[in-house]
Amino acid sequence: MKHRNLISINDFSKEEQIKILDIAEEFEKNPIQKILDDYVVATLFFEPSTRTRLSFESAASRLGAKVIGFSSSASSSVSKGESLNDTILTVSNYSDIIVMRHPKDGSARYASEVSPIPIINAGDGANQHPSQTLLDMYSIRKTQGTLENLNIAFVGDLKYGRTVHSLTMALTQYNTTFHLVSPTELKLPSYVKRHIKDKNLAYHQYTEMMDVIPKADIIYMTRIQKERFSDPMDYEKVKNAYNLENDMLENAKDNMRVLHPLPRVNEISKDVDANPKAYYFTQALNGVFVRQALLATILGAK
Ligand code: CP
């Protein structure tokens, strides 16, 4: 994986994905390893982020790397009209790897084609979020003891949810049964369902969340993403589609865990947070170990 890009989750083989999870486990046991002292990590965020940017920056710091970058287009020369091409070519002179988030689908792939240094896609529009997928896989494996033969329920915005798209693709490698809960307007896109069908796996579509709670090993909640709707009225129609409350979890399996890539708005009530089945904040912590593994591996230190 040395000097490779991570744009789509499919850029890494199943074995390579597992290797990242195994290295992340080592970092969880021993997080401070100054093995990237001589490296500079650039984080270019053209779209807002809390977890992805800060966990990559925390991961880099724990490895001894220096971090440069920006957290919005407004604070970069993009606001003066600079192109993505010119931004990437410039920043590649200052750093050894670029972690990039951008609102346009396909922007990370484009950046990787012009960049002389590796690019990690930290989310491109509604397309993919592969480092999130690896931390989601890490969280699932850690809580369930396996990735094989699980019932995974995705709830919410399955149309625009890039974390759902890349995680679905990854889980098709593990004989997963998919339970897809969304408003009709926000169903999982056909091109993602095609990955499920190609592996002859089962998927079931629902509009009601209660139907899947007793069946699920993982309930993966997602936010209805206001910023992805071109017509605000369409968002208004679906914005309150789901709200997971603590008492709704009474019939869940003992070992079921609730995941969410976060941020949440109103789709998980605060009363769920104290339930031992709520795993989303630990999931966000796992992101640091997984991103340490990614930086160390791509920069050739692991
Ligand atoms: N999960 C995730 O991508 O969160 P942020 O938008 O805060 O980075």
Coordinates of C-alpha atoms and ligand atoms in Angstrom, one line a residue:
M1 CA 0.0 0.0 0.0
K2 CA 3.1 2.2 0.1
H3 CA 2.6 5.5 -1.9
R4 CA -0.9 4.3 -3.0
N5 CA -4.0 6.6 -3.2
L6 CA -7.2 5.7 -1.3
I7 CA -10.0 7.2 -3.3
S8 CA -12.6 4.4 -3.3
I9 CA -12.7 1.6 -0.8
N10 CA -12.2 -0.7 -3.7
D11 CA -8.8 0.7 -4.3
F12 CA -7.6 -1.6 -1.5
S13 CA -8.2 -5.3 -1.7
K14 CA -10.0 -7.3 1.0
E15 CA -6.6 -8.4 2.4
E16 CA -5.2 -4.9 2.3
Q17 CA -8.3 -3.6 4.2
I18 CA -7.9 -6.3 6.8
K19 CA -4.2 -5.4 7.2
I20 CA -5.2 -1.8 7.9
L21 CA -7.6 -3.0 10.6
D22 CA -4.9 -5.2 12.1
I23 CA -2.4 -2.3 12.2
A24 CA -5.1 -0.1 13.7
E25 CA -5.4 -2.7 16.5
E26 CA -1.7 -2.3 17.2
F27 CA -2.1 1.5 17.4
E28 CA -5.0 1.2 19.8
K29 CA -2.8 -0.7 22.2
N30 CA 0.2 1.6 21.6
P31 CA -1.0 4.9 20.1
I32 CA 2.1 7.1 20.5
Q33 CA 4.7 5.9 18.0
K34 CA 6.9 8.6 16.5
I35 CA 7.5 6.9 13.2
L36 CA 6.6 9.8 10.9
D37 CA 8.9 12.4 12.3
D38 CA 10.2 13.5 8.9
Y39 CA 6.9 13.7 7.2
V40 CA 4.3 16.5 6.5
V41 CA 0.6 15.7 6.2
A42 CA -1.6 18.2 4.4
T43 CA -5.3 18.2 5.3
L44 CA -7.3 20.1 2.6
F45 CA -10.9 20.5 3.6
F46 CA -13.1 22.3 1.0
E47 CA -16.1 21.1 3.0
P48 CA -16.8 21.3 6.8
S49 CA -15.6 18.5 9.1
T50 CA -15.0 17.8 12.7
R51 CA -14.1 14.1 13.1
T52 CA -12.4 13.3 9.8
R53 CA -10.1 16.3 9.8
L54 CA -9.3 16.4 13.5
S55 CA -8.8 12.6 13.8
F56 CA -6.4 12.6 10.8
E57 CA -4.6 15.5 12.4
S58 CA -4.5 13.7 15.8
A59 CA -3.3 10.5 14.1
A60 CA -0.5 12.5 12.3
S61 CA 0.5 14.2 15.6
R62 CA 0.6 10.8 17.5
L63 CA 3.0 9.6 14.7
G64 CA 5.3 12.6 15.0
A65 CA 4.3 14.1 11.6
K66 CA 3.7 17.8 11.0
V67 CA 0.3 18.9 9.8
I68 CA -0.5 21.8 7.4
G69 CA -3.7 22.6 5.6
F70 CA -7.0 24.5 5.6
S71 CA -10.4 23.8 6.9
S72 CA -12.5 25.7 4.4
S73 CA -12.3 26.9 0.8
A74 CA -12.8 30.5 2.2
S75 CA -9.4 30.4 4.0
S76 CA -7.5 29.2 0.9
S77 CA -6.8 30.7 -2.5
V78 CA -9.7 28.7 -3.9
S79 CA -11.7 31.7 -2.8
K80 CA -9.7 33.8 -5.3
G81 CA -10.5 31.4 -8.1
E82 CA -7.6 29.0 -7.9
S83 CA -8.3 25.6 -9.5
L84 CA -8.1 22.2 -7.8
N85 CA -5.3 21.3 -10.1
D86 CA -3.2 24.2 -9.1
T87 CA -4.0 23.8 -5.4
I88 CA -2.9 20.1 -5.5
L89 CA 0.3 20.8 -7.4
T90 CA 1.2 23.6 -5.0
V91 CA 0.4 21.7 -1.8
S92 CA 2.3 18.6 -3.1
N93 CA 5.5 20.8 -3.0
Y94 CA 4.9 21.3 0.8
S95 CA 3.8 17.8 2.0
D96 CA 4.2 14.1 1.6
I97 CA 0.5 13.1 1.5
I98 CA -2.8 15.0 1.1
V99 CA -6.0 14.2 2.9
M100 CA -8.7 15.9 0.9
R101 CA -12.5 16.5 1.4
H102 CA -14.4 18.2 -1.4
P103 CA -18.1 18.7 -2.1
K104 CA -17.9 17.4 -5.7
D105 CA -18.2 13.7 -6.6
G106 CA -15.1 12.5 -8.4
S107 CA -12.9 15.4 -7.2
A108 CA -10.6 13.1 -5.1
R109 CA -10.0 10.8 -8.1
Y110 CA -9.2 13.9 -10.2
A111 CA -6.8 15.1 -7.5
S112 CA -5.0 11.7 -7.5
E113 CA -4.5 11.9 -11.2
V114 CA -2.7 15.2 -11.1
S115 CA -0.9 14.7 -7.7
P116 CA 2.7 13.4 -7.5
I117 CA 2.0 12.4 -3.8
P118 CA -0.6 10.1 -2.4
I119 CA -4.2 11.4 -1.9
I120 CA -6.6 10.0 0.7
N121 CA -10.2 10.8 -0.1
A122 CA -11.8 12.2 3.1
G123 CA -15.2 12.4 1.4
D124 CA -16.1 13.6 -2.1
G125 CA -19.7 14.8 -2.4
A126 CA -22.2 11.9 -2.2
N127 CA -19.7 9.4 -3.6
Q128 CA -17.3 7.8 -1.2
H129 CA -15.6 8.1 2.3
P130 CA -13.2 5.2 2.4
S131 CA -11.3 6.0 5.6
Q132 CA -14.7 6.2 7.4
T133 CA -15.5 2.8 5.9
L134 CA -12.3 1.3 7.4
L135 CA -13.1 2.7 10.8
D136 CA -16.7 1.4 10.5
M137 CA -15.3 -2.0 9.6
Y138 CA -13.0 -1.8 12.6
S139 CA -15.9 -0.9 14.8
I140 CA -18.1 -3.7 13.5
R141 CA -15.3 -6.3 13.8
K142 CA -14.4 -5.1 17.3
T143 CA -18.0 -5.2 18.6
Q144 CA -19.2 -8.3 16.8
G145 CA -15.9 -10.3 16.8
T146 CA -16.3 -10.8 13.0
L147 CA -17.3 -9.1 9.8
E148 CA -18.9 -12.3 8.4
N149 CA -22.6 -13.2 8.0
L150 CA -24.0 -10.1 9.8
N151 CA -27.3 -8.4 9.5
I152 CA -26.5 -4.7 8.9
A153 CA -29.3 -2.1 8.9
F154 CA -28.6 1.3 7.2
V155 CA -31.1 3.9 8.2
G156 CA -31.7 7.4 6.8
D157 CA -30.2 9.1 3.8
L158 CA -29.0 6.2 1.7
K159 CA -29.1 8.2 -1.5
Y160 CA -26.5 10.9 -0.7
G161 CA -24.8 9.1 2.2
R162 CA -21.2 8.5 1.0
T163 CA -20.4 6.6 4.2
V164 CA -23.2 4.2 3.3
H165 CA -22.1 3.8 -0.3
S166 CA -18.5 2.9 0.6
L167 CA -19.4 0.7 3.6
T168 CA -22.0 -1.2 1.6
M169 CA -19.4 -2.0 -1.1
A170 CA -16.9 -3.2 1.6
L171 CA -19.4 -5.4 3.4
T172 CA -20.4 -7.2 0.2
Q173 CA -17.1 -9.1 0.8
Y174 CA -18.5 -10.7 4.0
N175 CA -21.8 -12.4 3.1
T176 CA -23.7 -9.5 4.7
T177 CA -27.5 -9.3 4.7
F178 CA -28.5 -5.7 4.1
H179 CA -31.6 -4.0 5.6
L180 CA -32.0 -0.6 3.9
V181 CA -34.4 1.8 5.7
S182 CA -35.0 5.1 4.0
P183 CA -37.8 7.4 2.8
T184 CA -38.7 6.5 -0.8
E185 CA -36.9 9.6 -2.1
L186 CA -33.6 8.6 -0.4
K187 CA -33.2 4.9 -1.4
L188 CA -29.8 3.4 -2.0
P189 CA -28.7 4.3 -5.6
S190 CA -28.9 1.5 -8.2
Y191 CA -25.1 1.5 -8.8
V192 CA -24.5 0.7 -5.2
K193 CA -27.2 -2.0 -5.1
R194 CA -25.5 -3.5 -8.2
H195 CA -22.5 -4.4 -6.0
I196 CA -24.9 -6.3 -3.6
K197 CA -26.6 -8.1 -6.5
D198 CA -23.2 -9.0 -8.2
K199 CA -22.3 -11.0 -5.0
N200 CA -25.8 -12.6 -4.9
L201 CA -26.4 -11.2 -1.4
A202 CA -29.8 -10.4 0.1
Y203 CA -31.0 -6.9 0.6
H204 CA -34.4 -5.8 1.9
Q205 CA -35.8 -2.3 1.6
Y206 CA -38.1 -0.7 4.2
T207 CA -39.5 2.7 5.1
E208 CA -40.1 2.0 8.8
M209 CA -37.2 1.6 11.2
M210 CA -39.0 -0.5 13.8
D211 CA -39.2 -3.4 11.3
V212 CA -35.4 -4.0 11.3
I213 CA -34.4 -3.4 15.0
P214 CA -34.9 -7.0 16.2
K215 CA -33.1 -8.4 13.2
A216 CA -30.0 -6.2 13.2
D217 CA -26.5 -6.9 14.5
I218 CA -25.6 -3.3 13.6
I219 CA -27.9 -0.4 13.1
Y220 CA -26.0 2.3 11.1
M221 CA -27.9 5.5 11.5
T222 CA -27.3 8.4 9.2
R223 CA -28.2 12.1 9.0
I224 CA -30.6 13.4 6.4
Q225 CA -28.1 15.8 4.8
K226 CA -29.6 19.2 4.2
E227 CA -26.6 20.3 2.2
R228 CA -27.1 17.7 -0.5
F229 CA -30.7 18.8 -1.5
S230 CA -31.1 21.2 -4.4
D231 CA -34.7 22.0 -3.4
P232 CA -35.1 23.0 0.3
M233 CA -38.8 21.8 0.1
D234 CA -37.6 18.3 -0.6
Y235 CA -35.4 18.3 2.5
E236 CA -38.4 19.6 4.6
K237 CA -40.5 16.6 3.6
V238 CA -38.0 14.0 4.9
K239 CA -35.9 15.8 7.6
N240 CA -37.7 14.2 10.5
A241 CA -38.1 10.7 8.9
Y242 CA -36.3 8.8 11.7
N243 CA -35.7 9.3 15.3
L244 CA -34.2 6.4 17.3
E245 CA -35.2 6.6 20.9
N246 CA -34.0 4.4 23.8
D247 CA -37.2 2.5 24.4
M248 CA -37.2 1.4 20.7
L249 CA -34.1 -0.7 21.5
E250 CA -35.9 -3.1 23.9
N251 CA -36.2 -5.9 21.4
A252 CA -32.8 -5.5 19.9
K253 CA -30.3 -8.3 20.0
D254 CA -28.1 -8.2 23.2
N255 CA -24.9 -7.6 21.2
M256 CA -26.5 -5.2 18.7
R257 CA -24.6 -1.9 18.4
V258 CA -25.8 1.5 17.1
L259 CA -23.3 3.2 14.8
H260 CA -23.4 6.6 13.2
P261 CA -20.7 8.4 11.2
L262 CA -21.8 11.6 12.9
P263 CA -22.6 14.5 13.1
R264 CA -26.2 13.7 14.2
V265 CA -29.0 16.2 14.1
N266 CA -32.3 14.6 15.4
E267 CA -32.1 11.0 14.2
I268 CA -30.8 9.6 17.5
S269 CA -32.3 10.9 20.7
K270 CA -29.9 11.9 23.4
D271 CA -31.4 9.3 25.7
V272 CA -29.8 6.6 23.6
D273 CA -26.3 7.8 24.4
A274 CA -26.3 6.1 27.8
N275 CA -27.5 2.8 26.4
P276 CA -24.6 0.3 26.2
K277 CA -25.7 -0.4 22.7
A278 CA -24.8 3.1 21.6
Y279 CA -21.3 2.9 20.0
Y280 CA -21.0 6.1 17.9
F281 CA -18.6 8.1 20.1
T282 CA -16.3 5.1 20.5
Q283 CA -16.6 4.6 16.7
A284 CA -15.3 8.2 16.2
L285 CA -12.3 7.4 18.6
N286 CA -11.5 4.3 16.5
G287 CA -11.0 6.7 13.6
V288 CA -7.8 7.9 15.1
F289 CA -6.3 4.4 15.2
V290 CA -7.4 3.5 11.7
R291 CA -6.1 6.8 10.3
Q292 CA -2.8 6.2 12.1
A293 CA -2.7 2.9 10.3
L294 CA -3.5 4.5 6.9
L295 CA -0.9 7.3 7.2
A296 CA 1.8 4.9 8.5
T297 CA 1.2 2.3 5.8
I298 CA 0.9 4.7 2.8
L299 CA 4.0 6.6 3.9
G300 CA 5.9 3.3 4.2
A301 CA 6.5 3.3 7.9
K302 CA 4.4 0.1 8.6
Ligands
CP1 N1 -18.0 11.1 9.9 C1 -17.6 12.3 9.4 O1 -17.2 12.4 8.2 O2 -17.7 13.4 10.2 P1 -17.2 14.8 9.9 O3 -18.0 15.4 8.8 O4 -17.3 15.6 11.2 O5 -15.7 14.7 9.4

